[in-house]
């Protein structure tokens, strides 16, 4: 077996300690979301860069968006949260209204 120095697109991999810290924070946020029982986090993706967490994906209720952000802020080392979560409840209702509007247009 040949061992090569770790590289990414031909460049040496650097700052892997930062990756470990970010991964630890991501895991902590995901675990807190799952354990809280207040957020349906099955479709939530968490990424961390430095002291900033980014939440992306869907939750079930609109109220869960703020709750998820507060949970993420409660994790040690997180000072800012970019909350890009969407509520499925809202998007389902919106799609239903659009479908109703299209149906009405066709029948008139």
JSON list of C-alpha atoms in Angstrom, two decimals:
[
{"chain": "A", "resi": 1, "resn": "UNK", "atom": "CA", "xyz": [0.00, 0.00, 0.00]},
{"chain": "A", "resi": 2, "resn": "UNK", "atom": "CA", "xyz": [1.29, 3.45, -0.90]},
{"chain": "A", "resi": 3, "resn": "UNK", "atom": "CA", "xyz": [0.66, 6.26, 1.56]},
{"chain": "A", "resi": 4, "resn": "UNK", "atom": "CA", "xyz": [0.35, 9.72, 0.09]},
{"chain": "A", "resi": 5, "resn": "UNK", "atom": "CA", "xyz": [0.22, 13.01, 1.91]},
{"chain": "A", "resi": 6, "resn": "UNK", "atom": "CA", "xyz": [-3.40, 14.16, 2.22]},
{"chain": "A", "resi": 7, "resn": "UNK", "atom": "CA", "xyz": [-4.30, 16.65, -0.50]},
{"chain": "A", "resi": 8, "resn": "UNK", "atom": "CA", "xyz": [-7.34, 18.36, -1.94]},
{"chain": "A", "resi": 9, "resn": "UNK", "atom": "CA", "xyz": [-7.12, 19.17, -5.64]},
{"chain": "A", "resi": 10, "resn": "UNK", "atom": "CA", "xyz": [-3.35, 19.00, -5.43]},
{"chain": "A", "resi": 11, "resn": "UNK", "atom": "CA", "xyz": [-3.03, 21.32, -2.43]},
{"chain": "A", "resi": 12, "resn": "UNK", "atom": "CA", "xyz": [-2.05, 20.10, 1.04]},
{"chain": "A", "resi": 13, "resn": "UNK", "atom": "CA", "xyz": [-4.88, 19.84, 3.55]},
{"chain": "A", "resi": 14, "resn": "UNK", "atom": "CA", "xyz": [-4.45, 22.48, 6.25]},
{"chain": "A", "resi": 15, "resn": "UNK", "atom": "CA", "xyz": [-6.21, 23.50, 9.45]},
{"chain": "A", "resi": 16, "resn": "UNK", "atom": "CA", "xyz": [-7.75, 20.12, 10.14]},
{"chain": "A", "resi": 17, "resn": "UNK", "atom": "CA", "xyz": [-8.06, 21.11, 13.80]},
{"chain": "A", "resi": 18, "resn": "UNK", "atom": "CA", "xyz": [-10.58, 23.75, 12.69]},
{"chain": "A", "resi": 19, "resn": "UNK", "atom": "CA", "xyz": [-12.53, 21.01, 10.94]},
{"chain": "A", "resi": 20, "resn": "UNK", "atom": "CA", "xyz": [-12.65, 18.95, 14.10]},
{"chain": "A", "resi": 21, "resn": "UNK", "atom": "CA", "xyz": [-13.96, 21.88, 16.12]},
{"chain": "A", "resi": 22, "resn": "UNK", "atom": "CA", "xyz": [-16.59, 22.70, 13.49]},
{"chain": "A", "resi": 23, "resn": "UNK", "atom": "CA", "xyz": [-17.68, 19.07, 13.29]},
{"chain": "A", "resi": 24, "resn": "UNK", "atom": "CA", "xyz": [-17.97, 18.91, 17.09]},
{"chain": "A", "resi": 25, "resn": "UNK", "atom": "CA", "xyz": [-20.21, 22.00, 17.08]},
{"chain": "A", "resi": 26, "resn": "UNK", "atom": "CA", "xyz": [-22.32, 20.64, 14.20]},
{"chain": "A", "resi": 27, "resn": "UNK", "atom": "CA", "xyz": [-22.81, 17.39, 16.09]},
{"chain": "A", "resi": 28, "resn": "UNK", "atom": "CA", "xyz": [-23.68, 19.26, 19.30]},
{"chain": "A", "resi": 29, "resn": "UNK", "atom": "CA", "xyz": [-26.31, 21.39, 17.53]},
{"chain": "A", "resi": 30, "resn": "UNK", "atom": "CA", "xyz": [-27.84, 18.40, 15.71]},
{"chain": "A", "resi": 31, "resn": "UNK", "atom": "CA", "xyz": [-27.95, 16.42, 18.96]},
{"chain": "A", "resi": 32, "resn": "UNK", "atom": "CA", "xyz": [-29.59, 19.30, 20.85]},
{"chain": "A", "resi": 33, "resn": "UNK", "atom": "CA", "xyz": [-32.20, 19.74, 18.11]},
{"chain": "A", "resi": 34, "resn": "UNK", "atom": "CA", "xyz": [-33.03, 16.05, 18.15]},
{"chain": "A", "resi": 35, "resn": "UNK", "atom": "CA", "xyz": [-33.12, 15.78, 21.95]},
{"chain": "A", "resi": 36, "resn": "UNK", "atom": "CA", "xyz": [-35.22, 18.89, 22.51]},
{"chain": "A", "resi": 37, "resn": "UNK", "atom": "CA", "xyz": [-38.46, 17.36, 21.29]},
{"chain": "A", "resi": 38, "resn": "UNK", "atom": "CA", "xyz": [-39.46, 20.88, 20.20]},
{"chain": "A", "resi": 39, "resn": "UNK", "atom": "CA", "xyz": [-38.24, 20.70, 16.61]},
{"chain": "A", "resi": 40, "resn": "UNK", "atom": "CA", "xyz": [-38.81, 18.15, 13.85]},
{"chain": "A", "resi": 41, "resn": "UNK", "atom": "CA", "xyz": [-35.17, 18.23, 12.72]},
{"chain": "A", "resi": 42, "resn": "UNK", "atom": "CA", "xyz": [-35.26, 15.23, 10.41]},
{"chain": "A", "resi": 43, "resn": "UNK", "atom": "CA", "xyz": [-34.70, 17.48, 7.37]},
{"chain": "A", "resi": 44, "resn": "UNK", "atom": "CA", "xyz": [-32.42, 20.08, 8.97]},
{"chain": "A", "resi": 45, "resn": "UNK", "atom": "CA", "xyz": [-28.81, 20.41, 7.84]},
{"chain": "A", "resi": 46, "resn": "UNK", "atom": "CA", "xyz": [-26.33, 22.07, 10.20]},
{"chain": "A", "resi": 47, "resn": "UNK", "atom": "CA", "xyz": [-23.01, 23.57, 9.13]},
{"chain": "A", "resi": 48, "resn": "UNK", "atom": "CA", "xyz": [-20.58, 25.52, 11.29]},
{"chain": "A", "resi": 49, "resn": "UNK", "atom": "CA", "xyz": [-17.83, 27.90, 10.30]},
{"chain": "A", "resi": 50, "resn": "UNK", "atom": "CA", "xyz": [-15.96, 29.38, 13.24]},
{"chain": "A", "resi": 51, "resn": "UNK", "atom": "CA", "xyz": [-18.55, 30.67, 15.70]},
{"chain": "A", "resi": 52, "resn": "UNK", "atom": "CA", "xyz": [-21.37, 30.84, 13.14]},
{"chain": "A", "resi": 53, "resn": "UNK", "atom": "CA", "xyz": [-23.93, 28.10, 12.55]},
{"chain": "A", "resi": 54, "resn": "UNK", "atom": "CA", "xyz": [-26.08, 27.81, 9.44]},
{"chain": "A", "resi": 55, "resn": "UNK", "atom": "CA", "xyz": [-29.38, 25.95, 9.57]},
{"chain": "A", "resi": 56, "resn": "UNK", "atom": "CA", "xyz": [-30.90, 24.88, 6.24]},
{"chain": "A", "resi": 57, "resn": "UNK", "atom": "CA", "xyz": [-33.82, 22.66, 5.31]},
{"chain": "A", "resi": 58, "resn": "UNK", "atom": "CA", "xyz": [-37.39, 22.18, 6.40]},
{"chain": "A", "resi": 59, "resn": "UNK", "atom": "CA", "xyz": [-39.19, 21.98, 9.71]},
{"chain": "A", "resi": 60, "resn": "UNK", "atom": "CA", "xyz": [-42.87, 21.21, 10.14]},
{"chain": "A", "resi": 61, "resn": "UNK", "atom": "CA", "xyz": [-44.18, 24.35, 11.86]},
{"chain": "A", "resi": 62, "resn": "UNK", "atom": "CA", "xyz": [-43.24, 28.00, 11.49]},
{"chain": "A", "resi": 63, "resn": "UNK", "atom": "CA", "xyz": [-42.66, 28.25, 15.27]},
{"chain": "A", "resi": 64, "resn": "UNK", "atom": "CA", "xyz": [-39.91, 25.63, 15.04]},
{"chain": "A", "resi": 65, "resn": "UNK", "atom": "CA", "xyz": [-37.73, 27.98, 12.98]},
{"chain": "A", "resi": 66, "resn": "UNK", "atom": "CA", "xyz": [-37.06, 30.37, 15.89]},
{"chain": "A", "resi": 67, "resn": "UNK", "atom": "CA", "xyz": [-36.82, 27.50, 18.36]},
{"chain": "A", "resi": 68, "resn": "UNK", "atom": "CA", "xyz": [-34.12, 25.80, 16.27]},
{"chain": "A", "resi": 69, "resn": "UNK", "atom": "CA", "xyz": [-32.16, 29.06, 16.07]},
{"chain": "A", "resi": 70, "resn": "UNK", "atom": "CA", "xyz": [-32.31, 29.52, 19.82]},
{"chain": "A", "resi": 71, "resn": "UNK", "atom": "CA", "xyz": [-31.19, 25.94, 20.42]},
{"chain": "A", "resi": 72, "resn": "UNK", "atom": "CA", "xyz": [-28.21, 26.46, 18.09]},
{"chain": "A", "resi": 73, "resn": "UNK", "atom": "CA", "xyz": [-27.28, 29.69, 19.90]},
{"chain": "A", "resi": 74, "resn": "UNK", "atom": "CA", "xyz": [-27.27, 27.75, 23.18]},
{"chain": "A", "resi": 75, "resn": "UNK", "atom": "CA", "xyz": [-24.41, 25.53, 22.01]},
{"chain": "A", "resi": 76, "resn": "UNK", "atom": "CA", "xyz": [-21.01, 26.49, 23.41]},
{"chain": "A", "resi": 77, "resn": "UNK", "atom": "CA", "xyz": [-18.90, 28.36, 20.88]},
{"chain": "A", "resi": 78, "resn": "UNK", "atom": "CA", "xyz": [-21.81, 29.50, 18.69]},
{"chain": "A", "resi": 79, "resn": "UNK", "atom": "CA", "xyz": [-22.33, 33.27, 18.70]},
{"chain": "A", "resi": 80, "resn": "UNK", "atom": "CA", "xyz": [-24.32, 33.72, 15.49]},
{"chain": "A", "resi": 81, "resn": "UNK", "atom": "CA", "xyz": [-26.92, 31.68, 13.61]},
{"chain": "A", "resi": 82, "resn": "UNK", "atom": "CA", "xyz": [-27.95, 32.08, 9.98]},
{"chain": "A", "resi": 83, "resn": "UNK", "atom": "CA", "xyz": [-31.36, 30.53, 9.95]},
{"chain": "A", "resi": 84, "resn": "UNK", "atom": "CA", "xyz": [-32.44, 29.43, 6.48]},
{"chain": "A", "resi": 85, "resn": "UNK", "atom": "CA", "xyz": [-35.11, 27.01, 7.67]},
{"chain": "A", "resi": 86, "resn": "UNK", "atom": "CA", "xyz": [-38.51, 26.88, 5.97]},
{"chain": "A", "resi": 87, "resn": "UNK", "atom": "CA", "xyz": [-41.79, 25.64, 7.41]},
{"chain": "A", "resi": 88, "resn": "UNK", "atom": "CA", "xyz": [-43.37, 22.76, 5.48]},
{"chain": "A", "resi": 89, "resn": "UNK", "atom": "CA", "xyz": [-46.74, 23.82, 6.88]},
{"chain": "A", "resi": 90, "resn": "UNK", "atom": "CA", "xyz": [-46.40, 27.16, 5.08]},
{"chain": "A", "resi": 91, "resn": "UNK", "atom": "CA", "xyz": [-45.01, 25.79, 1.82]},
{"chain": "A", "resi": 92, "resn": "UNK", "atom": "CA", "xyz": [-47.77, 23.14, 1.61]},
{"chain": "A", "resi": 93, "resn": "UNK", "atom": "CA", "xyz": [-50.44, 25.80, 2.12]},
{"chain": "A", "resi": 94, "resn": "UNK", "atom": "CA", "xyz": [-48.84, 28.05, -0.50]},
{"chain": "A", "resi": 95, "resn": "UNK", "atom": "CA", "xyz": [-48.71, 25.23, -3.04]},
{"chain": "A", "resi": 96, "resn": "UNK", "atom": "CA", "xyz": [-52.36, 24.47, -2.33]},
{"chain": "A", "resi": 97, "resn": "UNK", "atom": "CA", "xyz": [-53.38, 28.10, -2.98]},
{"chain": "A", "resi": 98, "resn": "UNK", "atom": "CA", "xyz": [-51.40, 28.16, -6.24]},
{"chain": "A", "resi": 99, "resn": "UNK", "atom": "CA", "xyz": [-53.07, 24.93, -7.36]},
{"chain": "A", "resi": 100, "resn": "UNK", "atom": "CA", "xyz": [-56.49, 26.37, -6.45]},
{"chain": "A", "resi": 101, "resn": "UNK", "atom": "CA", "xyz": [-55.75, 29.54, -8.43]},
{"chain": "A", "resi": 102, "resn": "UNK", "atom": "CA", "xyz": [-54.69, 27.51, -11.48]},
{"chain": "A", "resi": 103, "resn": "UNK", "atom": "CA", "xyz": [-57.79, 25.34, -11.20]},
{"chain": "A", "resi": 104, "resn": "UNK", "atom": "CA", "xyz": [-60.06, 28.38, -10.97]},
{"chain": "A", "resi": 105, "resn": "UNK", "atom": "CA", "xyz": [-58.40, 29.94, -14.00]},
{"chain": "A", "resi": 106, "resn": "UNK", "atom": "CA", "xyz": [-59.00, 26.81, -16.05]},
{"chain": "A", "resi": 107, "resn": "UNK", "atom": "CA", "xyz": [-62.68, 26.54, -15.12]},
{"chain": "A", "resi": 108, "resn": "UNK", "atom": "CA", "xyz": [-63.61, 30.18, -15.80]}
]
